[in-house]
Amino acid sequence: MADKTLVFILGDQLSRGISSLRGMTKADTIVLMAEVSDEATSVRHHQKKIAFLFSAMRHFAKDLEKAGWIVDYVKLDARGNSGSFTGELKRALKRHKLSDVRITEPSEYRVLKDVEAWPETLGCTVDIRADDRFIATHAEFGSWASGRKQLRMEYFYRDMRKKTGLLMTDAGEPEGGKWNYDAENRKPAGDDLFMPKIPRYEPDAITKDVLKLVAKRFDNHFGEMEPFWFAVTSEQAEDALEAFVSDALPRFGDFQDAMLTGEAFLYHSVLSLYINAGLLDPLAVCERVAEAYAQGKAPLNATEGFIRQIIGWREYIRGIYWLKMPDYADVNFFDTHRKLPDFYWTGQTDMLCLAEAIGQTKREAYAHHIQRLMVTGNFAMLIGAAPREIHEWYLIVYADAYEWVEMPNVLGMSQFADGGLLGSKPYASSGNYIAKMSNYCKACPYDVKKKTGEGACPFNALYWDFLDRNRDKLGGNPRLGTVYASWDRMSDEKRGDYRDSARAFLETLD
């Protein structure tokens, strides 16, 4: 058995074509998979997220065994489970009397550093294979970023369109004559819209065992585990993709920024957790969506908007992560240190927009990008929350969150903590934006039209106070020139009212 290779597959590498298995023969390979407490508790991940990953891992291992692979699968409650990837690899090498290890590059910096240390710490050889489920390699992104003062996603996205050929004409031009149709994707949704139902999958015996395990071991973690409805196999994930393409994609573009009380999903795909875990191939998903456009089953603004999120933003965020780690984890442009309010964990707040976004996050381990960016993220930035506080919160609460995709999104885009590397200006807004894009304000006890004083929407005073107290850092930003000009035209009394209202609200958080 000494000539066999141990292929270690991690929990977000659940792809049948994963690079670590490619070119290996079943006779000469032992596949190792392990549920480890170190990863489940690196932060206190949402119970649904842990259940999803453990169940998807167990189903994937079963599929590999059916295909003829030898799989050494270590469950969380297995006797002797060391609780770490390194510990489980050490035990497996001893168990199988092996010394050669192959692994696809981990998606997180911390895990990669552990893997790179294995030859020295465990005395084995380690072959780290590139994760080619992504379109851009690290070298390609580094080459694109080299020499640029600002790393704007839009220009990188155009390169990815050209590379993949998605929504490109035979003449090499973007379909429809424009690269980006975002301006057409900002319609507020009405209460009377027909909403497609998100596909839900009944837990089988494997998933039920996992749910019992998670209920026993992680009952003190954030979130509600039941009802559990996520897809846990590639077949179920493919079914969810088809349901999105047929039922929701045609109206996804128009209403992708909209928010409605009691509607967690609207026309969103909820496919990101399946893509990020490996159950769906991101390029294949985009090709399926582009096919729907080619067949006249989805408009261009919806198709382009969806594809941009995957081959544009997702790829770009990964590039930023690997380009800037490990220092990126500590960025804090505004030098803020406030703890998150308790209601980020309970959802119990009178501010209806936050109660809705956090409440559904507790139930579903999901919120769409505008709820994350313009409600929970916007509020955290306006109150001066510590970037690491809100970064870890997002990593904990969402089923699709892995550090590589979550950290730059939160620290860079949501919190502007990198000082403008990702965004040209902070995504800060008063209550007006939320009122425009949602129906939250209609039933909220706070009055979004009232700017200051008792009963006024807290976002209004917090917005101007945020700009005022950070003028030394933001005053020279060309995209904020007209905003600061408006502030300067206000009377001293009005500016004082904003400051006083913000101060009074912030004191309630302390």
Short mmCIF file of C-alpha atoms in Angstrom, two decimals:
data_model
loop_
_atom_site.label_atom_id
_atom_site.label_comp_id
_atom_site.label_asym_id
_atom_site.label_seq_id
_atom_site.Cartn_x
_atom_site.Cartn_y
_atom_site.Cartn_z
CA MET A 1 0.00 0.00 0.00
CA ALA A 2 3.05 2.24 0.25
CA ASP A 3 2.70 3.40 -3.36
CA LYS A 4 -0.82 4.77 -2.84
CA THR A 5 -1.58 8.48 -2.56
CA LEU A 6 -3.86 10.03 0.05
CA VAL A 7 -6.11 12.64 -1.57
CA PHE A 8 -7.53 15.01 1.06
CA ILE A 9 -10.82 16.60 -0.04
CA LEU A 10 -12.10 19.54 2.01
CA GLY A 11 -15.69 20.49 2.71
CA ASP A 12 -15.91 23.16 0.01
CA GLN A 13 -14.34 20.95 -2.65
CA LEU A 14 -17.35 18.74 -3.33
CA SER A 15 -16.84 18.68 -7.10
CA ARG A 16 -16.51 15.46 -9.05
CA GLY A 17 -13.91 17.07 -11.29
CA ILE A 18 -11.83 18.50 -8.44
CA SER A 19 -8.18 18.90 -9.45
CA SER A 20 -6.82 16.73 -6.63
CA LEU A 21 -8.58 13.66 -8.09
CA ARG A 22 -7.85 14.40 -11.73
CA GLY A 23 -5.40 11.95 -13.22
CA MET A 24 -5.49 9.65 -10.19
CA THR A 25 -6.43 5.99 -10.52
CA LYS A 26 -8.89 4.40 -8.12
CA ALA A 27 -6.53 1.53 -7.38
CA ASP A 28 -3.75 3.87 -6.23
CA THR A 29 -5.81 6.40 -4.28
CA ILE A 30 -7.37 6.69 -0.85
CA VAL A 31 -9.67 9.69 -0.46
CA LEU A 32 -9.70 11.29 2.99
CA MET A 33 -12.59 13.47 4.15
CA ALA A 34 -13.06 14.67 7.71
CA GLU A 35 -15.56 16.60 9.77
CA VAL A 36 -13.47 18.54 12.30
CA SER A 37 -14.50 20.72 15.20
CA ASP A 38 -11.73 23.25 14.54
CA GLU A 39 -13.45 24.28 11.31
CA ALA A 40 -17.00 24.13 12.65
CA THR A 41 -16.00 26.38 15.56
CA SER A 42 -13.32 28.61 13.99
CA VAL A 43 -16.20 31.03 14.40
CA ARG A 44 -19.57 29.96 15.78
CA HIS A 45 -21.05 29.13 12.38
CA HIS A 46 -24.81 29.08 11.82
CA GLN A 47 -26.29 25.69 12.72
CA LYS A 48 -27.82 25.37 9.24
CA LYS A 49 -24.45 26.04 7.63
CA ILE A 50 -22.74 23.28 9.60
CA ALA A 51 -25.58 20.86 8.86
CA PHE A 52 -25.49 21.71 5.16
CA LEU A 53 -21.76 21.12 4.83
CA PHE A 54 -21.63 17.91 6.85
CA SER A 55 -24.58 16.45 4.97
CA ALA A 56 -23.21 17.52 1.58
CA MET A 57 -19.81 16.01 2.51
CA ARG A 58 -21.38 12.69 3.52
CA HIS A 59 -23.43 12.53 0.33
CA PHE A 60 -20.36 13.37 -1.77
CA ALA A 61 -18.32 10.63 -0.06
CA LYS A 62 -21.13 8.16 -0.76
CA ASP A 63 -21.13 9.18 -4.44
CA LEU A 64 -17.36 8.67 -4.65
CA GLU A 65 -17.68 5.19 -3.12
CA LYS A 66 -20.42 4.29 -5.61
CA ALA A 67 -18.04 5.38 -8.38
CA GLY A 68 -15.41 2.98 -7.08
CA TRP A 69 -13.15 5.24 -5.02
CA ILE A 70 -11.83 4.12 -1.63
CA VAL A 71 -12.99 6.75 0.84
CA ASP A 72 -11.80 7.13 4.42
CA TYR A 73 -14.51 9.33 5.91
CA VAL A 74 -14.10 10.57 9.50
CA LYS A 75 -17.32 11.76 11.12
CA LEU A 76 -17.27 14.42 13.81
CA ASP A 77 -18.23 11.97 16.54
CA ALA A 78 -15.88 9.21 15.36
CA ARG A 79 -13.68 7.71 18.09
CA GLY A 80 -10.33 9.47 18.23
CA ASN A 81 -11.30 12.38 15.96
CA SER A 82 -8.55 14.92 16.63
CA GLY A 83 -10.69 17.91 15.68
CA SER A 84 -8.30 19.36 13.09
CA PHE A 85 -7.30 18.78 9.46
CA THR A 86 -3.67 18.32 10.49
CA GLY A 87 -4.57 15.84 13.21
CA GLU A 88 -6.82 13.82 10.90
CA LEU A 89 -4.21 13.72 8.18
CA LYS A 90 -1.61 12.51 10.69
CA ARG A 91 -3.93 9.73 11.86
CA ALA A 92 -4.80 8.73 8.29
CA LEU A 93 -1.16 8.58 7.17
CA LYS A 94 -0.42 6.27 10.09
CA ARG A 95 -3.60 4.23 9.55
CA HIS A 96 -2.86 3.58 5.89
CA LYS A 97 0.95 3.60 6.15
CA LEU A 98 1.24 6.35 3.53
CA SER A 99 3.49 9.37 3.02
CA ASP A 100 2.24 11.00 -0.20
CA VAL A 101 -0.58 13.55 0.01
CA ARG A 102 -2.44 15.38 -2.72
CA ILE A 103 -4.86 18.25 -2.13
CA THR A 104 -6.56 21.01 -4.08
CA GLU A 105 -5.49 24.41 -2.81
CA PRO A 106 -7.63 25.38 0.21
CA SER A 107 -9.83 28.41 -0.30
CA GLU A 108 -8.76 30.12 2.94
CA TYR A 109 -5.35 31.57 3.78
CA ARG A 110 -5.27 30.10 7.28
CA VAL A 111 -5.86 26.55 6.03
CA LEU A 112 -3.34 26.94 3.21
CA LYS A 113 -0.63 27.90 5.72
CA ASP A 114 -1.37 24.70 7.67
CA VAL A 115 -1.20 22.62 4.50
CA GLU A 116 2.09 24.17 3.45
CA ALA A 117 3.54 23.18 6.84
CA TRP A 118 2.54 19.51 6.56
CA PRO A 119 5.81 18.28 4.97
CA GLU A 120 7.74 19.59 7.96
CA THR A 121 5.22 18.84 10.71
CA LEU A 122 4.11 15.43 9.43
CA GLY A 123 7.06 14.26 7.35
CA CYS A 124 5.00 13.69 4.22
CA THR A 125 5.15 14.98 0.65
CA VAL A 126 2.29 17.31 -0.30
CA ASP A 127 1.20 18.03 -3.86
CA ILE A 128 -0.98 21.17 -3.80
CA ARG A 129 -3.04 21.45 -6.96
CA ALA A 130 -4.53 24.72 -8.23
CA ASP A 131 -8.28 25.11 -7.77
CA ASP A 132 -9.25 25.42 -11.42
CA ARG A 133 -12.96 25.75 -10.70
CA PHE A 134 -12.23 29.49 -10.93
CA ILE A 135 -11.79 31.30 -14.23
CA ALA A 136 -8.86 33.53 -13.28
CA THR A 137 -5.68 32.08 -11.80
CA HIS A 138 -3.85 33.92 -9.02
CA ALA A 139 -1.17 34.86 -11.55
CA GLU A 140 -3.73 36.23 -14.02
CA PHE A 141 -5.36 38.40 -11.38
CA GLY A 142 -1.99 39.58 -10.10
CA SER A 143 -0.97 40.53 -13.63
CA TRP A 144 -4.25 42.42 -14.13
CA ALA A 145 -3.86 44.27 -10.82
CA SER A 146 -0.19 45.12 -11.28
CA GLY A 147 0.42 48.85 -11.63
CA ARG A 148 -3.21 49.86 -11.14
CA LYS A 149 -3.92 52.53 -8.51
CA GLN A 150 -7.54 51.41 -8.19
CA LEU A 151 -8.72 47.85 -8.72
CA ARG A 152 -12.18 48.38 -10.19
CA MET A 153 -14.20 45.24 -10.76
CA GLU A 154 -15.85 46.52 -13.92
CA TYR A 155 -12.67 46.37 -15.99
CA PHE A 156 -11.69 42.96 -14.65
CA TYR A 157 -15.20 41.72 -15.44
CA ARG A 158 -14.83 42.74 -19.08
CA ASP A 159 -11.68 40.63 -19.31
CA MET A 160 -13.57 37.66 -17.86
CA ARG A 161 -16.36 38.12 -20.42
CA LYS A 162 -13.78 38.05 -23.21
CA LYS A 163 -12.03 35.02 -21.76
CA THR A 164 -15.21 32.97 -21.35
CA GLY A 165 -17.08 34.31 -24.39
CA LEU A 166 -20.21 34.68 -22.26
CA LEU A 167 -22.67 37.18 -23.74
CA MET A 168 -20.17 38.14 -26.44
CA THR A 169 -20.96 38.49 -30.14
CA ASP A 170 -18.98 36.82 -32.91
CA ALA A 171 -17.41 40.24 -33.55
CA GLY A 172 -16.03 40.32 -30.01
CA GLU A 173 -18.48 42.93 -28.74
CA PRO A 174 -20.70 42.68 -25.64
CA GLU A 175 -24.20 41.41 -26.33
CA GLY A 176 -26.59 44.31 -26.73
CA GLY A 177 -23.76 46.81 -27.14
CA LYS A 178 -23.16 47.42 -23.42
CA TRP A 179 -21.06 45.60 -20.84
CA ASN A 180 -23.25 46.37 -17.87
CA TYR A 181 -27.04 46.70 -17.47
CA ASP A 182 -27.06 47.47 -13.76
CA ALA A 183 -28.99 50.71 -14.30
CA GLU A 184 -31.98 48.59 -15.36
CA ASN A 185 -31.82 46.38 -12.26
CA ARG A 186 -32.99 48.72 -9.52
CA LYS A 187 -36.76 48.52 -9.50
CA PRO A 188 -38.57 48.35 -6.16
CA ALA A 189 -40.89 45.37 -5.84
CA GLY A 190 -44.61 45.73 -5.20
CA ASP A 191 -46.49 43.71 -2.59
CA ASP A 192 -48.69 42.20 -5.31
CA LEU A 193 -45.91 40.56 -7.33
CA PHE A 194 -46.09 36.82 -7.88
CA MET A 195 -43.08 35.31 -6.12
CA PRO A 196 -41.66 31.96 -7.24
CA LYS A 197 -41.23 29.38 -4.51
CA ILE A 198 -37.67 28.41 -3.66
CA PRO A 199 -37.00 24.67 -4.16
CA ARG A 200 -36.95 22.80 -0.85
CA TYR A 201 -35.52 19.30 -0.35
CA GLU A 202 -36.75 16.87 2.28
CA PRO A 203 -33.94 15.59 4.54
CA ASP A 204 -33.05 11.95 3.87
CA ALA A 205 -31.56 9.50 6.38
CA ILE A 206 -28.04 10.93 6.00
CA THR A 207 -29.21 14.48 6.56
CA LYS A 208 -31.39 13.47 9.51
CA ASP A 209 -28.35 11.92 11.21
CA VAL A 210 -26.42 15.13 10.64
CA LEU A 211 -29.23 17.24 12.03
CA LYS A 212 -29.21 15.18 15.22
CA LEU A 213 -25.44 15.59 15.49
CA VAL A 214 -25.57 19.36 14.98
CA ALA A 215 -28.45 19.72 17.45
CA LYS A 216 -26.35 17.90 20.04
CA ARG A 217 -22.97 19.50 19.43
CA PHE A 218 -23.76 23.02 18.20
CA ASP A 219 -27.05 23.97 19.84
CA ASN A 220 -25.39 27.09 21.29
CA HIS A 221 -24.43 28.39 17.85
CA PHE A 222 -26.29 31.16 16.03
CA GLY A 223 -29.42 30.43 14.05
CA GLU A 224 -32.28 28.00 13.67
CA MET A 225 -31.60 24.61 12.12
CA GLU A 226 -35.17 23.58 11.43
CA PRO A 227 -36.77 23.46 8.97
CA PHE A 228 -33.78 22.27 6.95
CA TRP A 229 -34.39 22.39 3.20
CA PHE A 230 -31.05 22.94 1.45
CA ALA A 231 -29.92 20.80 -1.47
CA VAL A 232 -27.14 18.48 -0.31
CA THR A 233 -26.24 16.68 -3.56
CA SER A 234 -25.13 17.91 -6.96
CA GLU A 235 -28.34 16.48 -8.46
CA GLN A 236 -30.49 18.51 -6.08
CA ALA A 237 -28.36 21.59 -6.69
CA GLU A 238 -28.80 21.16 -10.45
CA ASP A 239 -32.55 20.93 -9.88
CA ALA A 240 -32.41 24.20 -7.91
CA LEU A 241 -30.53 25.82 -10.81
CA GLU A 242 -33.18 24.72 -13.30
CA ALA A 243 -35.95 26.03 -11.04
CA PHE A 244 -34.24 29.42 -10.87
CA VAL A 245 -33.71 29.63 -14.62
CA SER A 246 -37.32 28.76 -15.43
CA ASP A 247 -39.16 30.48 -12.57
CA ALA A 248 -37.12 33.43 -11.31
CA LEU A 249 -34.41 34.47 -13.78
CA PRO A 250 -36.77 36.36 -16.13
CA ARG A 251 -37.56 38.89 -13.37
CA PHE A 252 -34.33 38.60 -11.39
CA GLY A 253 -32.74 41.60 -13.08
CA ASP A 254 -35.58 44.03 -12.53
CA PHE A 255 -35.98 43.27 -8.83
CA GLN A 256 -32.57 42.04 -7.66
CA ASP A 257 -32.14 45.10 -5.39
CA ALA A 258 -35.68 45.03 -3.98
CA MET A 259 -36.67 44.11 -0.41
CA LEU A 260 -40.09 43.12 0.91
CA THR A 261 -41.34 42.29 4.38
CA GLY A 262 -41.75 38.54 4.79
CA GLU A 263 -40.10 37.74 1.44
CA ALA A 264 -36.65 36.31 2.03
CA PHE A 265 -35.88 35.23 -1.53
CA LEU A 266 -37.94 37.19 -4.11
CA TYR A 267 -36.35 36.34 -7.50
CA HIS A 268 -32.90 35.45 -6.19
CA SER A 269 -31.30 32.12 -7.08
CA VAL A 270 -29.99 31.10 -3.62
CA LEU A 271 -27.34 29.11 -5.48
CA SER A 272 -24.25 30.71 -3.95
CA LEU A 273 -23.99 28.17 -1.13
CA TYR A 274 -24.05 25.33 -3.67
CA ILE A 275 -21.49 27.01 -5.92
CA ASN A 276 -19.14 27.86 -3.04
CA ALA A 277 -19.27 24.30 -1.66
CA GLY A 278 -18.61 22.76 -5.08
CA LEU A 279 -22.00 21.19 -5.80
CA LEU A 280 -22.40 23.46 -8.82
CA ASP A 281 -19.73 24.55 -11.28
CA PRO A 282 -19.79 28.37 -11.55
CA LEU A 283 -18.96 28.52 -15.27
CA ALA A 284 -21.56 25.86 -16.08
CA VAL A 285 -24.15 27.84 -14.12
CA CYS A 286 -23.34 30.96 -16.15
CA GLU A 287 -23.50 29.00 -19.40
CA ARG A 288 -26.94 27.68 -18.45
CA VAL A 289 -28.16 31.21 -17.73
CA ALA A 290 -26.69 32.51 -21.00
CA GLU A 291 -28.46 29.67 -22.80
CA ALA A 292 -31.79 30.85 -21.39
CA TYR A 293 -31.11 34.30 -22.86
CA ALA A 294 -30.14 32.82 -26.22
CA GLN A 295 -33.42 30.88 -26.25
CA GLY A 296 -35.41 34.04 -25.55
CA LYS A 297 -36.44 32.84 -22.08
CA ALA A 298 -34.72 35.59 -20.06
CA PRO A 299 -34.01 39.27 -20.79
CA LEU A 300 -30.48 40.61 -21.18
CA ASN A 301 -30.51 42.78 -18.05
CA ALA A 302 -31.31 39.74 -15.88
CA THR A 303 -28.83 37.45 -17.63
CA GLU A 304 -25.97 39.95 -17.62
CA GLY A 305 -26.63 40.97 -14.01
CA PHE A 306 -26.52 37.38 -12.82
CA ILE A 307 -23.44 36.42 -14.82
CA ARG A 308 -21.61 39.55 -13.62
CA GLN A 309 -22.08 38.45 -10.01
CA ILE A 310 -20.25 35.17 -10.72
CA ILE A 311 -17.56 35.72 -13.37
CA GLY A 312 -17.13 39.36 -12.41
CA TRP A 313 -17.63 40.00 -8.72
CA ARG A 314 -16.99 36.50 -7.34
CA GLU A 315 -13.77 36.08 -9.31
CA TYR A 316 -12.64 39.62 -8.50
CA ILE A 317 -13.23 39.18 -4.77
CA ARG A 318 -11.20 35.97 -4.75
CA GLY A 319 -8.39 37.76 -6.56
CA ILE A 320 -8.36 40.58 -4.01
CA TYR A 321 -8.32 38.10 -1.11
CA TRP A 322 -5.25 36.20 -2.28
CA LEU A 323 -3.49 39.34 -3.52
CA LYS A 324 -3.80 41.18 -0.19
CA MET A 325 -3.77 38.51 2.54
CA PRO A 326 -2.77 38.27 5.34
CA ASP A 327 -2.64 42.04 5.96
CA TYR A 328 -6.11 42.60 4.52
CA ALA A 329 -7.73 41.00 7.57
CA ASP A 330 -6.65 43.94 9.75
CA VAL A 331 -7.67 46.92 7.59
CA ASN A 332 -9.54 49.62 9.54
CA PHE A 333 -9.58 52.82 7.48
CA PHE A 334 -11.99 54.67 9.79
CA ASP A 335 -10.27 53.42 12.97
CA THR A 336 -13.57 52.21 14.44
CA HIS A 337 -13.95 49.89 17.41
CA ARG A 338 -17.61 49.69 18.46
CA LYS A 339 -19.03 46.26 19.24
CA LEU A 340 -22.03 45.09 17.24
CA PRO A 341 -25.34 45.69 19.01
CA ASP A 342 -26.92 42.64 20.62
CA PHE A 343 -29.78 42.68 18.13
CA TYR A 344 -27.42 41.46 15.40
CA TRP A 345 -27.66 38.13 17.25
CA THR A 346 -31.31 38.25 18.30
CA GLY A 347 -33.01 40.22 15.54
CA GLN A 348 -34.98 42.03 18.25
CA THR A 349 -35.02 45.68 17.26
CA ASP A 350 -37.74 48.20 16.45
CA MET A 351 -35.94 49.10 13.21
CA LEU A 352 -37.97 46.93 10.87
CA CYS A 353 -35.39 46.74 8.07
CA LEU A 354 -32.80 45.33 10.46
CA ALA A 355 -35.32 43.07 12.20
CA GLU A 356 -36.36 41.63 8.82
CA ALA A 357 -32.84 41.09 7.50
CA ILE A 358 -31.47 39.62 10.73
CA GLY A 359 -34.60 37.61 11.48
CA GLN A 360 -34.55 35.84 8.13
CA THR A 361 -30.80 35.33 8.51
CA LYS A 362 -31.42 33.48 11.78
CA ARG A 363 -34.07 31.31 10.13
CA GLU A 364 -32.53 30.69 6.72
CA ALA A 365 -28.77 31.43 6.98
CA TYR A 366 -29.48 33.66 3.98
CA ALA A 367 -30.07 37.27 3.01
CA HIS A 368 -29.61 38.72 -0.44
CA HIS A 369 -26.86 41.16 -1.38
CA ILE A 370 -28.80 44.41 -0.84
CA GLN A 371 -29.98 43.33 2.61
CA ARG A 372 -26.36 42.58 3.47
CA LEU A 373 -24.89 45.70 1.88
CA MET A 374 -27.46 48.43 2.47
CA VAL A 375 -29.15 47.30 5.68
CA THR A 376 -26.91 45.29 8.05
CA GLY A 377 -23.64 46.46 6.48
CA ASN A 378 -24.65 50.08 6.04
CA PHE A 379 -25.87 50.30 9.63
CA ALA A 380 -22.66 48.75 11.00
CA MET A 381 -20.54 51.26 9.11
CA LEU A 382 -22.68 54.24 10.14
CA ILE A 383 -22.44 53.39 13.85
CA GLY A 384 -18.67 52.82 13.64
CA ALA A 385 -18.62 49.08 14.24
CA ALA A 386 -15.18 47.48 14.35
CA PRO A 387 -14.50 45.94 10.91
CA ARG A 388 -13.44 42.61 12.42
CA GLU A 389 -16.70 42.49 14.43
CA ILE A 390 -18.94 42.78 11.39
CA HIS A 391 -16.63 40.62 9.23
CA GLU A 392 -16.86 37.74 11.70
CA TRP A 393 -20.62 38.21 12.01
CA TYR A 394 -21.08 37.72 8.27
CA LEU A 395 -18.76 34.71 8.33
CA ILE A 396 -20.87 33.17 11.09
CA VAL A 397 -24.39 33.78 9.89
CA TYR A 398 -24.50 32.93 6.18
CA ALA A 399 -24.43 29.45 4.64
CA ASP A 400 -22.49 30.71 1.60
CA ALA A 401 -19.81 32.51 3.64
CA TYR A 402 -16.19 31.45 3.40
CA GLU A 403 -13.43 33.83 4.37
CA TRP A 404 -12.12 34.27 0.81
CA VAL A 405 -15.45 35.56 -0.48
CA GLU A 406 -16.87 37.12 2.68
CA MET A 407 -13.90 39.12 3.98
CA PRO A 408 -13.25 41.38 0.95
CA ASN A 409 -16.99 41.83 0.44
CA VAL A 410 -17.43 43.02 4.02
CA LEU A 411 -14.18 44.85 4.75
CA GLY A 412 -13.84 46.36 1.29
CA MET A 413 -17.26 46.86 -0.23
CA SER A 414 -19.56 47.01 2.78
CA GLN A 415 -17.37 48.80 5.35
CA PHE A 416 -14.88 50.71 3.15
CA ALA A 417 -12.31 49.56 5.70
CA ASP A 418 -9.65 49.21 2.99
CA GLY A 419 -9.92 52.93 2.21
CA GLY A 420 -11.16 52.51 -1.34
CA LEU A 421 -9.26 49.57 -2.81
CA LEU A 422 -12.55 47.93 -3.85
CA GLY A 423 -15.05 50.77 -3.92
CA SER A 424 -14.77 54.34 -5.15
CA LYS A 425 -16.86 55.55 -2.21
CA PRO A 426 -18.52 54.10 0.91
CA TYR A 427 -21.88 52.40 0.46
CA ALA A 428 -23.46 54.71 3.02
CA SER A 429 -27.05 55.88 2.84
CA SER A 430 -29.78 57.43 4.91
CA GLY A 431 -33.20 55.84 5.30
CA ASN A 432 -34.24 57.17 1.89
CA TYR A 433 -32.56 54.35 -0.01
CA ILE A 434 -34.23 51.69 2.12
CA ALA A 435 -37.60 53.43 1.69
CA LYS A 436 -37.11 53.51 -2.08
CA MET A 437 -36.11 49.87 -2.47
CA SER A 438 -38.38 48.21 0.11
CA ASN A 439 -41.70 48.35 1.92
CA TYR A 440 -39.97 48.08 5.30
CA CYS A 441 -40.50 51.73 6.21
CA LYS A 442 -44.28 51.53 5.87
CA ALA A 443 -44.71 49.41 9.00
CA CYS A 444 -41.68 50.66 10.94
CA PRO A 445 -42.30 52.63 14.15
CA TYR A 446 -39.59 55.07 13.04
CA ASP A 447 -40.54 57.73 10.49
CA VAL A 448 -38.17 57.67 7.53
CA LYS A 449 -39.35 61.15 6.48
CA LYS A 450 -38.37 62.62 9.83
CA LYS A 451 -34.71 63.54 9.85
CA THR A 452 -33.91 64.20 13.50
CA GLY A 453 -35.38 63.99 16.97
CA GLU A 454 -37.65 61.48 18.64
CA GLY A 455 -39.25 58.98 16.26
CA ALA A 456 -36.96 59.84 13.34
CA CYS A 457 -35.40 57.00 11.33
CA PRO A 458 -31.96 56.45 12.94
CA PHE A 459 -30.34 55.98 9.53
CA ASN A 460 -30.95 59.64 8.68
CA ALA A 461 -28.92 61.25 11.46
CA LEU A 462 -26.35 58.44 11.46
CA TYR A 463 -25.67 59.01 7.77
CA TRP A 464 -24.80 62.68 8.13
CA ASP A 465 -22.92 62.10 11.38
CA PHE A 466 -20.82 59.42 9.66
CA LEU A 467 -19.89 61.82 6.87
CA ASP A 468 -19.20 64.65 9.30
CA ARG A 469 -16.92 62.72 11.65
CA ASN A 470 -14.99 61.16 8.74
CA ARG A 471 -14.58 64.31 6.65
CA ASP A 472 -10.81 64.28 7.07
CA LYS A 473 -10.75 60.88 5.34
CA LEU A 474 -13.58 61.34 2.84
CA GLY A 475 -13.70 65.07 2.12
CA GLY A 476 -11.42 64.75 -0.90
CA ASN A 477 -13.40 61.94 -2.49
CA PRO A 478 -14.71 63.30 -5.82
CA ARG A 479 -17.85 61.17 -5.63
CA LEU A 480 -18.81 62.80 -2.33
CA GLY A 481 -18.25 66.40 -3.36
CA THR A 482 -21.94 67.23 -3.87
CA VAL A 483 -22.87 65.45 -0.63
CA TYR A 484 -20.44 67.51 1.43
CA ALA A 485 -21.59 70.64 -0.40
CA SER A 486 -25.14 69.86 0.79
CA TRP A 487 -23.86 69.45 4.35
CA ASP A 488 -22.06 72.79 4.16
CA ARG A 489 -25.21 74.56 2.95
CA MET A 490 -27.16 73.42 6.03
CA SER A 491 -27.58 75.84 8.89
CA ASP A 492 -25.48 75.38 12.01
CA GLU A 493 -28.67 74.48 13.87
CA LYS A 494 -29.61 71.75 11.40
CA ARG A 495 -26.13 70.23 11.44
CA GLY A 496 -26.24 70.35 15.24
CA ASP A 497 -29.57 68.52 15.26
CA TYR A 498 -28.09 65.72 13.13
CA ARG A 499 -25.09 65.40 15.41
CA ASP A 500 -27.22 65.45 18.58
CA SER A 501 -29.69 62.88 17.21
CA ALA A 502 -26.89 60.57 16.15
CA ARG A 503 -25.14 60.93 19.50
CA ALA A 504 -28.34 60.17 21.42
CA PHE A 505 -28.99 57.04 19.33
CA LEU A 506 -25.42 55.78 19.64
CA GLU A 507 -25.65 56.15 23.41
CA THR A 508 -28.58 53.70 23.38
CA LEU A 509 -26.27 51.13 21.74
CA ASP A 510 -23.63 51.60 24.41
#
